[in-house]
Coordinates of C-alpha atoms in Angstrom, one line a residue:
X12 CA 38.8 88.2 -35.4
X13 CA 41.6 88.0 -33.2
X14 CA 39.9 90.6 -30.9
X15 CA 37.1 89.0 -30.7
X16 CA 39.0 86.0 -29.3
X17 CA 40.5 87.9 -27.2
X18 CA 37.3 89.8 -25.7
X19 CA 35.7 85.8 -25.4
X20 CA 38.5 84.5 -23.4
X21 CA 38.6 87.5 -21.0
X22 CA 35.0 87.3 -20.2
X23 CA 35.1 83.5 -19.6
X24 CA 38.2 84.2 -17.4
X25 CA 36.2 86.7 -15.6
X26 CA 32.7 84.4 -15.4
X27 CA 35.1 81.6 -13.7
X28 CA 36.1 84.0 -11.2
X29 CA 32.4 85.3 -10.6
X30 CA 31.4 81.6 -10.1
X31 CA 34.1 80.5 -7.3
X32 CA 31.9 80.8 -4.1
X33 CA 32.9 79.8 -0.3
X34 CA 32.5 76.6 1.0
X35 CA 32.3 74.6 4.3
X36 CA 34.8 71.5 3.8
X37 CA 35.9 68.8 6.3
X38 CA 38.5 66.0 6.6
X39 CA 37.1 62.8 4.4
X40 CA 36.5 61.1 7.5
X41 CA 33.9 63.8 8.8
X42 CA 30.6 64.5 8.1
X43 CA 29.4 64.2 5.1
X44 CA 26.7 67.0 5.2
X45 CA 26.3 69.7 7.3
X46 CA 23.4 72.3 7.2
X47 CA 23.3 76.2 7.3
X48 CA 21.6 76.4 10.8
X49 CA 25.0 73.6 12.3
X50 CA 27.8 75.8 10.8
X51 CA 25.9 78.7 12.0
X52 CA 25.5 77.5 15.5
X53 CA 29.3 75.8 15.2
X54 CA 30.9 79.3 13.9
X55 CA 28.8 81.3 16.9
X56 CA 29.8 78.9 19.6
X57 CA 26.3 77.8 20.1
X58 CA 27.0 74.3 19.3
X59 CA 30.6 72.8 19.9
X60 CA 29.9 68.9 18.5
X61 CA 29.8 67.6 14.8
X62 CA 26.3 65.7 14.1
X63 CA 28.8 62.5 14.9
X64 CA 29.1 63.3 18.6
X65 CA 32.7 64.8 18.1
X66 CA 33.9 67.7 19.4
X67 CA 34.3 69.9 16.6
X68 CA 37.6 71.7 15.5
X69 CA 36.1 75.1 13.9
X70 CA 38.8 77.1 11.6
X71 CA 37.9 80.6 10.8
X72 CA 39.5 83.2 7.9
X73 CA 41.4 85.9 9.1
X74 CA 39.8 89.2 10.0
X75 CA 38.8 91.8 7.1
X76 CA 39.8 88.7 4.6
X77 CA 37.0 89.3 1.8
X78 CA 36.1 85.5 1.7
X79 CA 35.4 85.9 6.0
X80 CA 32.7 88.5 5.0
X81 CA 31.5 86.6 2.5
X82 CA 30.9 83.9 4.5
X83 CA 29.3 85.1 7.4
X84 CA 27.3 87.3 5.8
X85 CA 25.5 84.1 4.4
X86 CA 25.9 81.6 7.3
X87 CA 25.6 83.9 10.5
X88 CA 24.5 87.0 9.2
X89 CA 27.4 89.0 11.1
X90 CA 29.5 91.4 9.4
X91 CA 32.9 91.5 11.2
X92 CA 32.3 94.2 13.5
X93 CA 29.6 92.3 14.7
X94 CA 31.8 89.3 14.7
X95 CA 34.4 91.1 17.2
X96 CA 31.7 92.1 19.8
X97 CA 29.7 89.2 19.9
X98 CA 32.9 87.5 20.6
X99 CA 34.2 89.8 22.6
X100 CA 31.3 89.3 25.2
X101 CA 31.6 85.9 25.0
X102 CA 35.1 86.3 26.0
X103 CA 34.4 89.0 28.6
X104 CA 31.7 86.9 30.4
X105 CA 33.2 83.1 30.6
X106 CA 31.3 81.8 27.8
X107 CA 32.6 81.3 25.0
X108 CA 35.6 81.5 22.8
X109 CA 36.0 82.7 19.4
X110 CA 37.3 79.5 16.5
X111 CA 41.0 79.7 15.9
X112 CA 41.7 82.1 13.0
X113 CA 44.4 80.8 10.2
X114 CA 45.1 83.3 7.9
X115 CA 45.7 81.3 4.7
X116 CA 44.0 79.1 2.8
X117 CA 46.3 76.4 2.0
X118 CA 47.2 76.1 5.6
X119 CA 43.5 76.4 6.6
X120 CA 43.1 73.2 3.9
X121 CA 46.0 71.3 5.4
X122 CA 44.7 71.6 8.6
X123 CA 41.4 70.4 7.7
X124 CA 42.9 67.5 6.0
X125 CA 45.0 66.4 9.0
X126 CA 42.1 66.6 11.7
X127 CA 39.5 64.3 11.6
X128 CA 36.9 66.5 13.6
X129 CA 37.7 70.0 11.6
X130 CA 35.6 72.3 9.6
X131 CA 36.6 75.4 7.5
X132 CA 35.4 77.6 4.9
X133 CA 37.2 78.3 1.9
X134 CA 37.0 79.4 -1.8
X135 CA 35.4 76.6 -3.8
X136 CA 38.7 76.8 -6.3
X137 CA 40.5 76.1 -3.3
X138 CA 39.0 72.5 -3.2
X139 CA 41.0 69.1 -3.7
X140 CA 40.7 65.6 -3.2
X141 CA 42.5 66.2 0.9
X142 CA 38.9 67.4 1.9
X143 CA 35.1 67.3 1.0
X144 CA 32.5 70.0 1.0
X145 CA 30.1 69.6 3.7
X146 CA 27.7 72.6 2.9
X147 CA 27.8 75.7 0.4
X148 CA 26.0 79.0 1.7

């Protein structure tokens, strides 16, 4: 009996990791939805305003993190190879430049939190009352 308790509670352990997925959040005073094709443009460069008018404040996950992969293999469609050239020419050629990169999550939450204008992506388990989700790939 008691192994069978055992084997329960590992496989709901392991279902509650399975179900944390990425989100988009944003500080409680920005918008309150966003949609795949805006984060996509915002995270490419193609757009640079929130649906407000504000200039937007995009964070991005460090290179090679698993969650960054994750992400922008549902939003933009770029793995991060893809990611480092596209930007790369942008850089190159005047035209762009690439969202700043923090590497952890809590910081990436904190700075969300204290910028009325930012957006990030993080693990859903990651979420708390300082920020709201805006969109889920």
């Amino acid at each position: 009996m008691k192994l069978l308790a055992k084997v329960a509670l590992i496989a709901a352990l392991i279902s509650g990791v399975a179900q944390a997925s990425v989100v988009v959040i944003a500080n409680p005073m920005g918008p309150d939805a966003l949609s795949k094709k805006q984060v996509s443009k915002l995270y490419l460069g193609k757009s640079k305003k929130l649906p407000n008018g504000a200039k937007a404040q995009v964070i991005e996950q460090a290179t090679g993190s698993a969650i960054r992969g994750e992400f922008h293999d549902g939003v933009t469609g770029k793995s991060d190879s893809q990611l480092q050239a596209y930007w790369s020419r942008l850089v190159f050629t005047g035209k762009g430049k690439p969202p700043k990169t923090i590497g952890s999550a809590s910081l990436i939450k904190s700075q969300v939190a204290s910028h009325a204008n930012a957006i990030a992506y993080i693990d859903s388990s990651e979420v708390d009352d300082s920020v709201k989700v805006v969109f889920t790939p």
